[in-house]
Short mmCIF file of C-alpha atoms and ligand atoms in Angstrom, two decimals:
data_model
loop_
_atom_site.label_atom_id
_atom_site.label_comp_id
_atom_site.label_asym_id
_atom_site.label_seq_id
_atom_site.Cartn_x
_atom_site.Cartn_y
_atom_site.Cartn_z
CA MET A 3 -6.96 6.96 15.38
CA PHE A 4 -4.44 4.55 13.91
CA ASN A 5 -1.52 5.77 15.88
CA ASP A 6 -1.02 6.43 19.55
CA ASN A 7 2.21 8.26 18.93
CA ASP A 8 1.22 11.92 18.62
CA THR A 9 4.66 13.06 17.58
CA LEU A 10 4.29 11.16 14.32
CA THR A 11 1.24 13.05 13.20
CA THR A 12 1.36 16.55 14.59
CA LYS A 13 3.37 18.26 11.86
CA LYS A 14 1.65 20.49 9.31
CA ALA A 15 2.55 21.67 5.84
CA HIS A 16 3.51 25.31 6.16
CA ARG A 17 3.72 25.82 2.43
CA GLY A 18 1.02 26.70 -0.06
CA ILE A 19 -0.41 24.15 -2.49
CA ASP A 20 1.43 25.79 -5.44
CA GLN A 21 4.74 25.36 -3.64
CA ILE A 22 3.90 21.74 -2.82
CA ARG A 23 2.91 21.04 -6.43
CA ALA A 24 6.18 22.57 -7.62
CA ASP A 25 7.97 19.73 -5.80
CA PHE A 26 6.50 17.28 -8.37
CA PRO A 27 7.85 18.00 -11.86
CA ILE A 28 5.33 15.74 -13.60
CA LEU A 29 2.43 17.87 -12.36
CA GLN A 30 3.53 20.57 -14.82
CA THR A 31 2.98 18.19 -17.78
CA THR A 32 0.31 18.74 -20.39
CA VAL A 33 -1.69 15.88 -21.94
CA TYR A 34 -3.40 16.44 -25.31
CA GLY A 35 -2.85 20.16 -24.77
CA HIS A 36 -4.49 20.20 -21.32
CA PRO A 37 -2.67 20.57 -17.99
CA LEU A 38 -2.42 17.07 -16.49
CA VAL A 39 -5.07 16.31 -13.86
CA TYR A 40 -3.62 13.28 -12.11
CA LEU A 41 -6.30 11.37 -10.19
CA ASP A 42 -4.76 7.89 -10.35
CA ASN A 43 -2.81 8.09 -7.12
CA ALA A 44 -4.02 4.73 -5.82
CA ALA A 45 -2.27 3.06 -8.76
CA THR A 46 0.92 4.99 -8.15
CA THR A 47 1.78 8.40 -6.72
CA GLN A 48 4.01 10.99 -8.36
CA LYS A 49 7.57 11.53 -7.15
CA PRO A 50 8.97 14.74 -5.68
CA ASN A 51 12.29 16.18 -6.91
CA VAL A 52 14.07 15.18 -3.69
CA VAL A 53 13.37 11.49 -4.35
CA LEU A 54 14.54 11.72 -7.96
CA LYS A 55 17.70 13.54 -6.89
CA ALA A 56 18.53 11.03 -4.13
CA MET A 57 18.40 8.14 -6.60
CA ASP A 58 20.39 10.08 -9.18
CA ASP A 59 23.01 10.95 -6.57
CA TYR A 60 23.41 7.31 -5.63
CA TYR A 61 24.16 6.33 -9.23
CA LYS A 62 26.30 9.40 -9.94
CA ILE A 63 28.27 9.68 -6.72
CA TYR A 64 28.40 6.43 -4.74
CA ASN A 65 26.97 3.58 -6.83
CA SER A 66 28.29 0.38 -5.28
CA ASN A 67 27.03 -2.95 -4.03
CA ILE A 68 26.17 -3.07 -0.33
CA HIS A 69 27.08 -5.16 2.72
CA ARG A 70 30.04 -6.79 0.97
CA GLY A 71 32.73 -4.23 0.40
CA VAL A 72 35.31 -2.66 2.64
CA HIS A 73 35.86 0.19 0.19
CA TYR A 74 34.54 3.72 0.67
CA LEU A 75 31.71 3.63 -1.87
CA SER A 76 30.35 0.32 -0.63
CA GLN A 77 30.32 1.52 2.95
CA LYS A 78 28.60 4.77 1.97
CA ALA A 79 25.94 2.85 0.03
CA THR A 80 25.52 0.34 2.87
CA ASP A 81 25.10 3.17 5.38
CA ALA A 82 22.46 4.86 3.22
CA PHE A 83 20.63 1.54 2.81
CA GLU A 84 20.60 0.84 6.53
CA VAL A 85 19.55 4.42 7.35
CA ALA A 86 16.55 3.74 5.12
CA ARG A 87 15.70 0.66 7.16
CA ARG A 88 15.76 2.75 10.35
CA ARG A 89 13.61 5.41 8.71
CA VAL A 90 10.98 2.80 7.83
CA GLN A 91 11.21 1.42 11.35
CA GLU A 92 10.50 4.88 12.80
CA TYR A 93 7.75 5.58 10.28
CA ILE A 94 5.70 2.56 11.36
CA ASN A 95 7.08 2.48 14.91
CA ALA A 96 8.45 -1.06 14.70
CA LYS A 97 10.24 -2.29 17.80
CA HIS A 98 13.35 -3.57 15.97
CA GLU A 99 14.98 -2.48 12.74
CA HIS A 100 15.56 -6.13 11.79
CA GLU A 101 11.78 -6.51 11.61
CA ILE A 102 11.90 -4.41 8.40
CA ILE A 103 12.46 -6.56 5.29
CA PHE A 104 12.92 -4.81 1.96
CA THR A 105 10.99 -6.42 -0.88
CA LYS A 106 10.11 -5.19 -4.33
CA GLY A 107 6.59 -4.25 -3.28
CA THR A 108 3.43 -5.23 -1.45
CA THR A 109 2.92 -8.20 -3.75
CA GLU A 110 6.30 -9.70 -3.01
CA ALA A 111 5.88 -9.06 0.73
CA ILE A 112 2.58 -10.97 0.76
CA ASN A 113 4.04 -13.80 -1.34
CA LEU A 114 6.94 -14.03 1.08
CA VAL A 115 4.64 -14.51 4.06
CA ALA A 116 2.28 -16.85 2.21
CA SER A 117 5.14 -19.08 1.16
CA SER A 118 7.27 -19.01 4.28
CA PHE A 119 4.54 -18.84 6.95
CA GLY A 120 2.64 -21.51 4.99
CA LYS A 121 5.58 -23.93 5.04
CA ARG A 122 6.11 -23.42 8.74
CA TYR A 123 2.58 -23.23 10.12
CA VAL A 124 -0.12 -24.43 7.67
CA LYS A 125 -1.31 -28.06 7.47
CA PRO A 126 -4.07 -29.85 5.52
CA GLY A 127 -7.51 -28.78 6.77
CA ASP A 128 -6.32 -25.37 7.97
CA THR A 129 -7.77 -22.12 6.63
CA ILE A 130 -6.57 -18.60 5.83
CA MET A 131 -9.08 -15.78 6.20
CA ILE A 132 -9.23 -12.94 3.67
CA SER A 133 -12.11 -10.64 2.64
CA GLU A 134 -14.22 -9.92 -0.41
CA LEU A 135 -12.50 -6.54 -0.74
CA GLU A 136 -9.04 -7.86 -1.43
CA HIS A 137 -6.70 -6.91 -4.24
CA HIS A 138 -5.56 -9.93 -6.30
CA SER A 139 -2.19 -9.57 -4.58
CA ASN A 140 -3.88 -10.48 -1.31
CA ILE A 141 -5.84 -13.39 -2.79
CA ILE A 142 -3.61 -15.32 -5.18
CA PRO A 143 -0.57 -15.84 -2.91
CA TRP A 144 -2.88 -17.40 -0.29
CA GLN A 145 -4.64 -19.50 -2.91
CA LEU A 146 -1.31 -20.82 -4.18
CA MET A 147 -0.16 -21.60 -0.67
CA CYS A 148 -3.50 -23.27 0.22
CA GLU A 149 -3.26 -25.50 -2.87
CA ASP A 150 0.22 -26.46 -1.85
CA ARG A 151 -0.57 -27.11 1.82
CA GLY A 152 -4.02 -28.73 1.44
CA ALA A 153 -5.63 -25.72 3.15
CA SER A 154 -8.50 -23.48 2.02
CA LEU A 155 -9.65 -19.86 2.10
CA LYS A 156 -12.40 -18.32 4.22
CA VAL A 157 -13.73 -15.03 2.91
CA ILE A 158 -15.27 -12.26 5.05
CA PRO A 159 -18.32 -10.91 3.17
CA ILE A 160 -19.14 -7.20 2.72
CA ASN A 161 -22.42 -5.27 2.93
CA GLU A 162 -23.90 -3.18 0.10
CA LYS A 163 -21.89 -0.13 1.23
CA GLY A 164 -18.65 -2.04 0.82
CA GLU A 165 -17.92 -2.54 4.54
CA LEU A 166 -16.84 -5.81 6.11
CA LYS A 167 -19.66 -7.69 7.87
CA MET A 168 -18.05 -8.01 11.24
CA GLU A 169 -20.63 -10.44 12.60
CA ALA A 170 -19.67 -12.79 9.75
CA PHE A 171 -16.01 -12.31 10.61
CA ASP A 172 -16.78 -13.34 14.21
CA ALA A 173 -18.62 -16.44 13.00
CA LEU A 174 -15.83 -17.47 10.61
CA LEU A 175 -13.09 -17.15 13.20
CA ASP A 176 -12.51 -20.68 14.43
CA GLU A 177 -9.61 -22.98 15.32
CA THR A 178 -8.93 -23.87 11.65
CA VAL A 179 -7.84 -20.28 10.89
CA LYS A 180 -4.06 -20.00 10.86
CA LEU A 181 -3.83 -16.38 9.65
CA VAL A 182 -6.13 -13.45 8.88
CA ALA A 183 -4.90 -11.39 5.90
CA VAL A 184 -6.93 -8.28 5.07
CA SER A 185 -6.43 -4.90 3.46
CA PHE A 186 -6.26 -1.85 5.70
CA VAL A 187 -7.90 0.29 2.99
CA SER A 188 -9.68 -1.04 -0.11
CA ASN A 189 -8.02 0.15 -3.32
CA THR A 190 -11.31 0.04 -5.23
CA LEU A 191 -13.87 1.39 -2.76
CA GLY A 192 -11.69 3.38 -0.37
CA THR A 193 -13.24 1.55 2.62
CA VAL A 194 -11.11 1.77 5.76
CA ASN A 195 -11.43 -1.56 7.54
CA PRO A 196 -11.72 -1.86 11.35
CA VAL A 197 -8.26 -3.37 11.57
CA LYS A 198 -7.72 -2.79 15.28
CA GLU A 199 -10.89 -4.74 16.08
CA ILE A 200 -9.92 -7.50 13.63
CA ILE A 201 -6.49 -7.84 15.23
CA GLU A 202 -7.87 -7.88 18.77
CA LYS A 203 -10.46 -10.54 17.95
CA ALA A 204 -7.98 -12.72 16.05
CA HIS A 205 -5.40 -12.40 18.82
CA ALA A 206 -7.97 -13.45 21.40
CA ARG A 207 -7.75 -16.83 19.60
CA ASN A 208 -3.98 -16.65 19.09
CA ILE A 209 -4.37 -16.11 15.35
CA PRO A 210 -1.83 -13.75 13.73
CA VAL A 211 -2.94 -10.98 11.35
CA MET A 212 -1.33 -9.65 8.19
CA LEU A 213 -2.38 -6.22 6.90
CA ASP A 214 -2.07 -5.22 3.27
CA ALA A 215 -1.33 -1.53 3.84
CA ALA A 216 -0.68 -0.63 0.17
CA GLN A 217 -3.52 1.92 0.27
CA ALA A 218 -3.10 3.02 3.88
CA ILE A 219 0.56 3.81 4.38
CA GLN A 220 0.35 7.08 2.40
CA HIS A 221 -2.85 8.31 4.03
CA VAL A 222 -2.82 7.44 7.73
CA GLY A 223 -0.21 7.07 10.42
CA ILE A 224 0.43 3.39 11.11
CA ASP A 225 1.91 2.33 14.41
CA VAL A 226 2.55 -1.42 14.27
CA GLN A 227 3.11 -1.70 18.02
CA PHE A 228 -0.12 0.15 18.80
CA LEU A 229 -2.02 -2.05 16.34
CA ASP A 230 -0.09 -5.10 17.55
CA VAL A 231 -0.21 -6.35 13.95
CA ASP A 232 1.92 -9.38 13.09
CA PHE A 233 2.76 -8.63 9.45
CA LEU A 234 2.34 -5.46 7.39
CA ALA A 235 3.06 -4.97 3.68
CA PHE A 236 3.33 -1.81 1.59
CA SER A 237 4.88 -0.41 -1.60
CA GLY A 238 7.26 2.53 -2.03
CA HIS A 239 5.70 3.75 -5.27
CA LYS A 240 2.34 4.43 -3.63
CA MET A 241 3.95 6.71 -1.04
CA TYR A 242 5.82 9.14 -3.34
CA GLY A 243 8.82 6.82 -3.61
CA PRO A 244 10.16 4.71 -6.48
CA THR A 245 8.81 1.51 -7.99
CA GLY A 246 10.68 -1.71 -7.27
CA VAL A 247 10.80 -1.30 -3.50
CA GLY A 248 8.40 -2.28 -0.76
CA VAL A 249 8.42 -3.37 2.82
CA LEU A 250 7.42 -6.39 4.83
CA TYR A 251 7.21 -5.70 8.53
CA GLY A 252 6.99 -8.85 10.64
CA LYS A 253 7.21 -9.52 14.35
CA GLU A 254 10.65 -10.81 15.23
CA SER A 255 9.26 -13.90 16.97
CA LEU A 256 7.39 -15.02 13.84
CA LEU A 257 10.07 -14.09 11.30
CA ASN A 258 12.67 -16.00 13.30
CA GLU A 259 10.57 -19.15 13.10
CA MET A 260 9.89 -18.89 9.38
CA PRO A 261 12.16 -20.50 6.74
CA PRO A 262 13.89 -18.39 4.05
CA TYR A 263 11.74 -17.39 1.09
CA GLN A 264 14.43 -17.27 -1.59
CA GLY A 265 17.98 -18.58 -1.64
CA GLY A 266 21.08 -16.78 -2.83
CA GLY A 267 23.73 -14.36 -1.71
CA GLU A 268 23.27 -12.25 1.43
CA MET A 269 20.76 -14.61 3.11
CA ILE A 270 23.33 -17.23 4.14
CA LYS A 271 25.72 -17.60 7.04
CA THR A 272 27.70 -20.62 5.79
CA VAL A 273 27.41 -22.59 2.57
CA SER A 274 28.57 -26.10 1.82
CA PHE A 275 27.27 -28.70 -0.62
CA GLU A 276 26.07 -30.82 2.30
CA LYS A 277 24.26 -28.18 4.36
CA SER A 278 24.02 -24.39 4.47
CA THR A 279 23.02 -22.17 7.37
CA TYR A 280 21.08 -18.95 7.15
CA ASN A 281 21.77 -15.38 8.09
CA VAL A 282 20.00 -13.52 10.89
CA LEU A 283 17.07 -11.14 10.37
CA PRO A 284 16.53 -9.14 8.22
CA PHE A 285 19.10 -10.59 5.80
CA LYS A 286 17.62 -14.09 5.94
CA PHE A 287 14.76 -12.73 3.80
CA GLU A 288 16.80 -10.46 1.51
CA ALA A 289 18.47 -12.79 -0.99
CA GLY A 290 20.58 -11.20 -3.73
CA THR A 291 21.48 -7.61 -4.48
CA PRO A 292 18.55 -5.44 -3.45
CA ASN A 293 17.21 -2.36 -5.23
CA VAL A 294 19.68 -0.05 -3.54
CA ALA A 295 18.75 3.20 -5.32
CA GLU A 296 15.06 2.54 -4.73
CA VAL A 297 15.52 1.85 -1.02
CA ILE A 298 17.44 5.12 -0.74
CA GLY A 299 14.65 6.85 -2.69
CA LEU A 300 12.08 5.40 -0.29
CA GLU A 301 13.94 6.86 2.67
CA VAL A 302 13.77 10.31 1.11
CA ALA A 303 10.08 9.83 0.27
CA ILE A 304 9.40 9.13 3.95
CA ASN A 305 11.35 12.25 4.92
CA TYR A 306 9.26 14.17 2.41
CA ILE A 307 5.98 12.83 3.84
CA ASN A 308 7.19 13.74 7.33
CA SER A 309 8.03 17.27 6.16
CA ILE A 310 4.50 17.70 4.78
CA GLY A 311 3.01 15.98 7.84
CA LEU A 312 0.67 13.00 7.96
CA ASP A 313 -1.88 15.10 9.85
CA PHE A 314 -1.92 17.63 7.07
CA ILE A 315 -2.10 14.89 4.44
CA ARG A 316 -5.05 13.16 6.12
CA GLU A 317 -6.94 16.42 6.63
CA ARG A 318 -6.31 17.67 3.10
CA GLU A 319 -7.29 14.37 1.48
CA GLN A 320 -10.48 14.20 3.54
CA GLN A 321 -11.35 17.73 2.32
CA LEU A 322 -10.76 16.64 -1.26
CA ILE A 323 -12.85 13.47 -0.86
CA THR A 324 -15.74 15.36 0.74
CA TYR A 325 -15.62 18.00 -1.98
CA ALA A 326 -15.45 15.40 -4.78
CA LEU A 327 -18.32 13.33 -3.33
CA GLY A 328 -20.46 16.47 -3.02
CA GLN A 329 -19.79 17.58 -6.60
CA LEU A 330 -20.10 14.15 -8.20
CA GLN A 331 -23.40 13.35 -6.52
CA GLU A 332 -24.96 16.31 -8.34
CA ILE A 333 -24.63 14.31 -11.56
CA ASP A 334 -27.94 12.48 -12.05
CA GLU A 335 -26.54 9.56 -14.05
CA LEU A 336 -23.73 8.88 -11.58
CA ARG A 337 -23.82 5.93 -9.19
CA PHE A 338 -21.20 5.46 -6.47
CA ILE A 339 -19.82 1.96 -5.96
CA GLY A 340 -18.94 1.69 -2.29
CA GLU A 341 -20.22 4.15 0.28
CA ALA A 342 -18.41 3.14 3.45
CA ALA A 343 -18.80 5.43 6.45
CA GLU A 344 -15.05 5.51 6.89
CA ARG A 345 -13.01 5.91 3.71
CA ALA A 346 -9.65 7.02 2.44
CA ALA A 347 -8.73 8.73 -0.79
CA SER A 348 -10.51 6.71 -3.54
CA ILE A 349 -13.96 7.09 -5.10
CA SER A 350 -15.41 4.50 -7.49
CA PHE A 351 -18.42 5.24 -9.68
CA LEU A 352 -20.33 4.39 -12.84
CA VAL A 353 -22.13 6.76 -15.20
CA GLY A 354 -25.55 5.47 -16.33
CA ASP A 355 -25.13 2.33 -18.42
CA THR A 356 -21.86 3.44 -19.96
CA HIS A 357 -18.78 1.26 -19.83
CA PRO A 358 -16.09 2.60 -17.46
CA PHE A 359 -13.46 2.36 -20.25
CA ASP A 360 -15.46 4.77 -22.44
CA VAL A 361 -15.73 7.30 -19.62
CA GLY A 362 -12.02 6.90 -18.86
CA GLU A 363 -11.08 7.47 -22.49
CA LEU A 364 -13.13 10.64 -22.77
CA LEU A 365 -11.61 11.95 -19.54
CA ASP A 366 -8.14 11.10 -20.81
CA LYS A 367 -8.67 13.24 -23.90
CA GLN A 368 -9.26 16.15 -21.52
CA GLY A 369 -5.99 15.47 -19.71
CA ILE A 370 -7.69 13.76 -16.74
CA ALA A 371 -6.03 10.53 -15.59
CA VAL A 372 -8.38 8.17 -13.73
CA ARG A 373 -8.29 4.38 -13.57
CA THR A 374 -10.99 2.22 -15.13
CA GLY A 375 -11.59 -1.52 -14.93
CA HIS A 376 -11.69 -4.06 -12.14
CA HIS A 377 -8.68 -2.57 -10.28
CA CYS A 378 -7.31 -6.07 -9.61
CA THR A 379 -10.42 -6.84 -7.54
CA GLU A 380 -12.35 -9.08 -9.92
CA PRO A 381 -14.21 -11.00 -7.15
CA LEU A 382 -15.40 -7.65 -5.74
CA MET A 383 -16.69 -6.59 -9.17
CA ASN A 384 -18.56 -9.90 -9.41
CA ILE A 385 -20.21 -9.21 -6.06
CA PHE A 386 -21.43 -5.81 -7.30
CA LYS A 387 -22.29 -7.49 -10.66
CA ILE A 388 -20.43 -4.85 -12.65
CA PRO A 389 -17.58 -5.10 -15.18
CA GLY A 390 -15.53 -2.44 -13.43
CA THR A 391 -15.66 1.14 -12.22
CA VAL A 392 -14.19 4.54 -12.89
CA ARG A 393 -11.91 5.31 -9.95
CA ALA A 394 -10.66 8.76 -8.99
CA SER A 395 -8.02 8.64 -6.29
CA PHE A 396 -6.50 11.63 -4.59
CA ALA A 397 -3.26 12.83 -3.06
CA PHE A 398 -2.56 15.94 -0.99
CA TYR A 399 -1.19 17.72 -4.10
CA ASN A 400 -4.59 17.57 -5.87
CA THR A 401 -6.85 20.62 -5.87
CA GLU A 402 -10.56 21.46 -5.87
CA GLU A 403 -10.01 23.00 -9.30
CA GLU A 404 -8.89 19.59 -10.59
CA ILE A 405 -12.00 18.01 -9.09
CA ASP A 406 -14.12 20.61 -10.89
CA LYS A 407 -12.45 19.52 -14.14
CA LEU A 408 -13.22 15.88 -13.34
CA VAL A 409 -16.88 16.71 -12.67
CA LYS A 410 -17.12 18.74 -15.89
CA GLY A 411 -15.48 15.88 -17.78
CA VAL A 412 -17.86 13.27 -16.34
CA LYS A 413 -20.86 15.46 -17.24
CA LYS A 414 -19.54 15.77 -20.78
CA ALA A 415 -18.99 12.00 -20.98
CA ALA A 416 -22.56 11.41 -19.74
CA VAL A 417 -23.94 13.57 -22.56
CA LEU A 418 -21.66 12.15 -25.27
CA LEU A 419 -22.23 8.53 -24.30
CA GLY A 420 -25.96 9.06 -23.88
N1 PLP Z 28 -2.78 -4.37 -2.36
C1 PLP Z 28 -3.49 -3.28 -2.65
C2 PLP Z 28 -4.65 -2.91 -1.76
C3 PLP Z 28 -3.17 -2.50 -3.75
O1 PLP Z 28 -3.89 -1.42 -4.04
C4 PLP Z 28 -2.06 -2.88 -4.56
C5 PLP Z 28 -1.73 -2.12 -5.77
O2 PLP Z 28 -2.54 -1.43 -6.34
C6 PLP Z 28 -1.33 -4.02 -4.20
C7 PLP Z 28 -1.72 -4.74 -3.10
C8 PLP Z 28 -0.15 -4.46 -4.98
O3 PLP Z 28 0.87 -3.52 -4.89
P1 PLP Z 28 2.20 -3.68 -5.76
O4 PLP Z 28 1.74 -3.85 -7.18
O5 PLP Z 28 2.93 -2.38 -5.54
O6 PLP Z 28 2.93 -4.85 -5.26
#
């Protein structure tokens, strides 16, 4: 659906769930005497042994700075770093490897575009279009840039199910819009947005589109050429890789036109006190020593995802979501927040009049990790007129047995909290 390249998504996991779980050492942990039930995967995913080992190996065997040394270790580290760039390129099917910019996460990738694209293309009176579903990371950078450039935000509204109102999107799309920046999947509601349609409609007016793929990259195959998306941002730690690394994909033609985001080593060609010139892509946007171990860890995380298979992951997570929705809706006091027809691996809910923190705390005492609060989507919480939600978010290593424990825990919380 999101990918026209069948070869990316046809692999299957040929191993049992116990074998898959054994790849993740943290899943053997106990919390307050209970086996850990980790249902906070939208905040960050757990890391398989292969990722941990790859980062350890870098520090133990070939730790060195990259791109600058002629010595053996530096070349080995540089090679590993650049292999990672190619792996990301393949994973999202980018046309050129220099369209892959390593950042420290989705947030930095969005800030980079907001700042650099803003300086190059945004003038007073222009607008940037986002949606009511956005994470703060896809609101604030645009707000900051708009303040700076004398521009303003347009916001696509949602319906009561938590889906974008596409007729409103059509009406808002006018000649003032310089960029549309929306999430692929909502981190709070799990809504999968109609991104292909958004891109096609925006492009019909020559407006570029940036996708925040922080909650999509680990669940669905993304083919940037098929989508024809202009910018895409995601984080390594949400796709079984380390924290401190993320990716900005950008079309070469746009990135080439945009000024550097940060200054420093690596991003320059020549430096003098009078005038400096800048390096070519991707280095123009990678100032300073990058997170080498984390980039290498991300490469191994992608290999791991490919070995499990995105098809398998999508199918398994849909089974888990369907099972969880079915079980949770049996609880009388429970109210779902967000019921989009198309959704990825997160479920948000409230239990009667109880505060989400109280439910979260009681679940925690039973070893069940869920997230409670506004999930960095305060405007969305205001629209639903709620202080926050309890969010259970799944990964392919979760089990129906863990969902049963969640359901039992929520029932217990409903009784205890009245
Ligand atoms: N966008 C979405 C939809 C997210 O869910 C998150 C993190 O939860 C972010 C952006 C920010 O990601 P990071 O903190 O890794 O930069």
